[in-house]
Short mmCIF file of C-alpha atoms in Angstrom, two decimals:
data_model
loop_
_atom_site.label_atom_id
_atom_site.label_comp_id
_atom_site.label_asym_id
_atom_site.label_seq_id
_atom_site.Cartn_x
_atom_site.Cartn_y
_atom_site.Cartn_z
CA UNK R 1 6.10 -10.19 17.83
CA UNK R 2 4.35 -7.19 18.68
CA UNK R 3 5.51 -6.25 22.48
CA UNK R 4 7.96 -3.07 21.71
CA UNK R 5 7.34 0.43 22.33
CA UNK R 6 9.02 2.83 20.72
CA UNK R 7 8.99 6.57 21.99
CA UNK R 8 10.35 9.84 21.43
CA UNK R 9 9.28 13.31 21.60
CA UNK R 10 10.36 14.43 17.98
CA UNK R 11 8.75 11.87 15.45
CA UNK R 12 5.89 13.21 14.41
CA UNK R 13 8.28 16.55 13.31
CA UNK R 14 11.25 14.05 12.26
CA UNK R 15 9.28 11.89 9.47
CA UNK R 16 9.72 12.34 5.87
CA UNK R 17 7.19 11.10 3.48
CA UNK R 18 7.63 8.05 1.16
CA UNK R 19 5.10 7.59 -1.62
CA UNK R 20 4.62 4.65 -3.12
CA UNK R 21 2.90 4.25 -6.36
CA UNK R 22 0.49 2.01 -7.96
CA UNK R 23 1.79 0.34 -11.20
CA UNK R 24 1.12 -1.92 -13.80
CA UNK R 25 1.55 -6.06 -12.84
CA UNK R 26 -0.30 -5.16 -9.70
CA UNK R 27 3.03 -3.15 -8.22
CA UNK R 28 3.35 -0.84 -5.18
CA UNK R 29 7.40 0.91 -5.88
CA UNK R 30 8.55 3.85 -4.61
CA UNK R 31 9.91 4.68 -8.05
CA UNK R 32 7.42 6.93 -10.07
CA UNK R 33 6.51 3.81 -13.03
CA UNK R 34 7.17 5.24 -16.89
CA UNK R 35 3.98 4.08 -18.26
CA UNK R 36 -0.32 4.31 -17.67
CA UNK R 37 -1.67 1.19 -16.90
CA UNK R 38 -4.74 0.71 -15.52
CA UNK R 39 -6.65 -2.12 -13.56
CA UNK R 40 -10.05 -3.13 -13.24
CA UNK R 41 -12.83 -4.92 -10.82
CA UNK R 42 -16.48 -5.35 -10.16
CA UNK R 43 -17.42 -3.97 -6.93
CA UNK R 44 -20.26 -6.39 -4.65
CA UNK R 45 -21.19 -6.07 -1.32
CA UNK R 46 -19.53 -9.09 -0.50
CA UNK R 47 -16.36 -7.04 1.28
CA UNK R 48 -18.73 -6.86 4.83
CA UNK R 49 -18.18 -10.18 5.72
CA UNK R 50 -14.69 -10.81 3.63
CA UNK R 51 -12.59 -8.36 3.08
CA UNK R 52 -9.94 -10.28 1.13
CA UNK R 53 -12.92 -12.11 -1.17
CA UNK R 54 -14.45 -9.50 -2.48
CA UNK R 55 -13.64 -7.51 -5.57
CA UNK R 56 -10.98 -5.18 -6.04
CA UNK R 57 -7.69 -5.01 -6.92
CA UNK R 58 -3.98 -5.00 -5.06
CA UNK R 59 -0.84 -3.48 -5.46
CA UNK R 60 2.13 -4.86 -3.53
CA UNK R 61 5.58 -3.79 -3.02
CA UNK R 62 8.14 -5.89 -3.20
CA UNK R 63 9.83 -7.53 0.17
CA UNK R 64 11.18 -4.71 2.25
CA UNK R 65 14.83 -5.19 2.45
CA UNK R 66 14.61 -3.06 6.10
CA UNK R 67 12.26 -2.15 8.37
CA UNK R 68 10.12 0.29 8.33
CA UNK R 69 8.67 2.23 10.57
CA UNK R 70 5.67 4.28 9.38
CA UNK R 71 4.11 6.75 12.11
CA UNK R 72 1.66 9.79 11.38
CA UNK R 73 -1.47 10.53 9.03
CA UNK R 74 -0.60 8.94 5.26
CA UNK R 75 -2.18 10.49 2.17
CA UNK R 76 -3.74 8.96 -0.99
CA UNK R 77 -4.45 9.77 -4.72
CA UNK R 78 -6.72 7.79 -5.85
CA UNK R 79 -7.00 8.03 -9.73
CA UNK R 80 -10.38 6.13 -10.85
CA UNK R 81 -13.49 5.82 -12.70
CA UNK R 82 -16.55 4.09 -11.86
CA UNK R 83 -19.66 2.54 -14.03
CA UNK R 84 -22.35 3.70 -11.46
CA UNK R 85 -23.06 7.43 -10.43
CA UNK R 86 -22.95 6.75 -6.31
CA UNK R 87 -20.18 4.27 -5.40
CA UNK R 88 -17.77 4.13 -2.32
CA UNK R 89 -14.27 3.71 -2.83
CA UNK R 90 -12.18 2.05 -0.14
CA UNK R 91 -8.52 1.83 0.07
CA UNK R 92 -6.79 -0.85 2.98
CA UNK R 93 -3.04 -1.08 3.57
CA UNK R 94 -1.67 -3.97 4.85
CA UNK R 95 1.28 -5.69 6.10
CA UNK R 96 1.61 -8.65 4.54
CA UNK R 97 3.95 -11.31 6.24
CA UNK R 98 5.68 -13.57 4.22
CA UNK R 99 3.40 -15.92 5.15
CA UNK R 100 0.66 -14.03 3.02
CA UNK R 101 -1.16 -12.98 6.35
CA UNK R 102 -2.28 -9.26 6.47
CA UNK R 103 -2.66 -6.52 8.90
CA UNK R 104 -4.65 -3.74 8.21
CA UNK R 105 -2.72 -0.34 9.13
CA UNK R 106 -4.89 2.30 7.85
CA UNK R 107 -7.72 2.63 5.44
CA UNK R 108 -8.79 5.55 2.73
CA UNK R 109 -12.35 6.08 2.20
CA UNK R 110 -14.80 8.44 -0.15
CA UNK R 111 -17.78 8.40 -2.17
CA UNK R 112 -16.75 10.38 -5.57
CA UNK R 113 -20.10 12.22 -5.67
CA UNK R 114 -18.52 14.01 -2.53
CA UNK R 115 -15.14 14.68 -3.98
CA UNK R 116 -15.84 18.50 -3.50
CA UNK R 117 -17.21 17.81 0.24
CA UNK R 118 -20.23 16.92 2.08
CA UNK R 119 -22.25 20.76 1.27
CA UNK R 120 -21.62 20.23 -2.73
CA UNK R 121 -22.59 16.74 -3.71
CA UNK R 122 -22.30 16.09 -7.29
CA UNK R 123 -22.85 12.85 -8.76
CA UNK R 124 -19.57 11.38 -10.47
CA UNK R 125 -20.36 10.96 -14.13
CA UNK R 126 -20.18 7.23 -15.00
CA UNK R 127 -16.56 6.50 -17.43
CA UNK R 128 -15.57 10.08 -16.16
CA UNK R 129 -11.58 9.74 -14.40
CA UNK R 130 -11.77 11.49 -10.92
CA UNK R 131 -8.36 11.98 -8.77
CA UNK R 132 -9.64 11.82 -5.59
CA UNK R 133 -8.08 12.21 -1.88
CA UNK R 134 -9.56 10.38 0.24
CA UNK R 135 -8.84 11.16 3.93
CA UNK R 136 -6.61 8.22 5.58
CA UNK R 137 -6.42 7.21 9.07
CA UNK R 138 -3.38 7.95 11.07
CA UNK R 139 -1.23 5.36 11.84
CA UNK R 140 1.78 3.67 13.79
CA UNK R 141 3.05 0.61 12.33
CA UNK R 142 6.73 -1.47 11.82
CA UNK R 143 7.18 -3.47 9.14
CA UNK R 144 9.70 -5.71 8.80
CA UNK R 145 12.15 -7.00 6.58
CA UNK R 146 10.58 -9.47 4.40
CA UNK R 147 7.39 -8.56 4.69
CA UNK R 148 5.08 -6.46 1.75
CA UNK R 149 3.00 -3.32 2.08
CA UNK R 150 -0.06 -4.10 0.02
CA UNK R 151 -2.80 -1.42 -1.28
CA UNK R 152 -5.95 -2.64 -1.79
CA UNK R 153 -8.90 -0.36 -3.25
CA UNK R 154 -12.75 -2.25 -3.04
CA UNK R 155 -16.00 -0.94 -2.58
CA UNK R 156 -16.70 -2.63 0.39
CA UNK R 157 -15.26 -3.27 4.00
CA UNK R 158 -16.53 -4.30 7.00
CA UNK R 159 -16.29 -1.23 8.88
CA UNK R 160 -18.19 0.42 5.56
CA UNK R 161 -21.94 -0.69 5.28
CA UNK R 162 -21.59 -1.96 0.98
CA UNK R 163 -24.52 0.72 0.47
CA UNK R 164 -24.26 1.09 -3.42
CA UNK R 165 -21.75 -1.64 -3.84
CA UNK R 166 -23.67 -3.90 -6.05
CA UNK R 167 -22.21 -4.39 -9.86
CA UNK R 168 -20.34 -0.77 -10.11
CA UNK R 169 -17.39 -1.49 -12.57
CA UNK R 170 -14.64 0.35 -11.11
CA UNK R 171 -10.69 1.22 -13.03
CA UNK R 172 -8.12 2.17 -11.18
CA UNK R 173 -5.41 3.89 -12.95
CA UNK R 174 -1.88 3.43 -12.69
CA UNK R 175 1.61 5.39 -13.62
CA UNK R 176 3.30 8.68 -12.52
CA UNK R 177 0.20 11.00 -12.51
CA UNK R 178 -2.34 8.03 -11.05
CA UNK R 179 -2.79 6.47 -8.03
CA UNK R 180 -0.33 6.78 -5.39
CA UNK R 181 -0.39 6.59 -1.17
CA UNK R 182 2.33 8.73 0.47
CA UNK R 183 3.26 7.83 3.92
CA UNK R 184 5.24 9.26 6.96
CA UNK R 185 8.60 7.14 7.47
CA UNK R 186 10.98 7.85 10.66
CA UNK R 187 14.44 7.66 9.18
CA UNK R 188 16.97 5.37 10.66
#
């Protein structure tokens, strides 16, 4: 299932970007949703040794109707608050067969106390909302008909060590102006 190579000299210039928001029923669309939801977890330490076990919360598109083939660096808002002062954030997409079986494809990660970068740490201010962009690993990735793109934000992974992971209650938020991942699609 996963022997192909695909090549060309132009995608990386010929991609456009599809962003894909977070919404309220635990939805990924593509469609900006009309109303603010929000969703909630408690982060543990947990996501080191089981990444689909520990807390957090999904948002899953739909079955793709067609493939789609996603190549180049994707970018994430991530609209959230946090109970606890020093907390990292993590973000996983998958592909999710229809099976239910997923394939990580890139991951987001930040601590919100170094939102404005690693020479200005400020502590994020516990209840405050933060839109935060946290830097995403490029990727290369076809997903098929049938199958899901899921987006999964925890506050532990196990290529994170869960340093401060323990009890932060963490809200995503949802809607037009919240959380949303934008990646780079090759047309046709």
């Amino acid at each position: 299932d996963r022997d192909e190579v695909f090549t060309s000299d132009r995608w990386a210039r010929g991609a456009t970007r599809t962003r894909f928001f977070a919404a309220g029923g635990s939805q990924l669309q593509d469609e900006a949703p009309s109303g603010e939801n929000s969703a909630s977890f408690t982060g543990d330490p947990s996501g080191v040794n089981d990444p689909q076990g520990t807390g957090g919360v999904d948002f899953v598109t739909a079955p793709l109707e067609q493939d789609l083939v996603i190549v180049g660096e994707p970018h994430m808002r991530l609209v959230s608050s946090t109970t606890a002062p020093r907390v990292h954030l993590i973000a996983n997409l998958y592909d999710e067969s229809p099976e239910g079986d997923r394939r990580r494809i890139s991951q987001f990660a930040i601590n919100p106390e170094l939102r404005e970068g690693l020479a200005t740490p400020q502590p994020a201010t516990p209840g405050e909302t933060y839109e935060l962009d946290p830097p995403g690993f490029t990727m290369a990735h076809h997903l098929r008909a049938g199958h899901r793109l899921v987006l999964r934000v925890t506050t532990s992974d196990p290529d994170k060590a869960p340093t401060f992971a323990v009890d932060p209650n963490v809200t995503v938020f949802t809607g037009a102006e919240g959380t949303s991942v934008e990646v780079p699609v090759i047309p046709a």
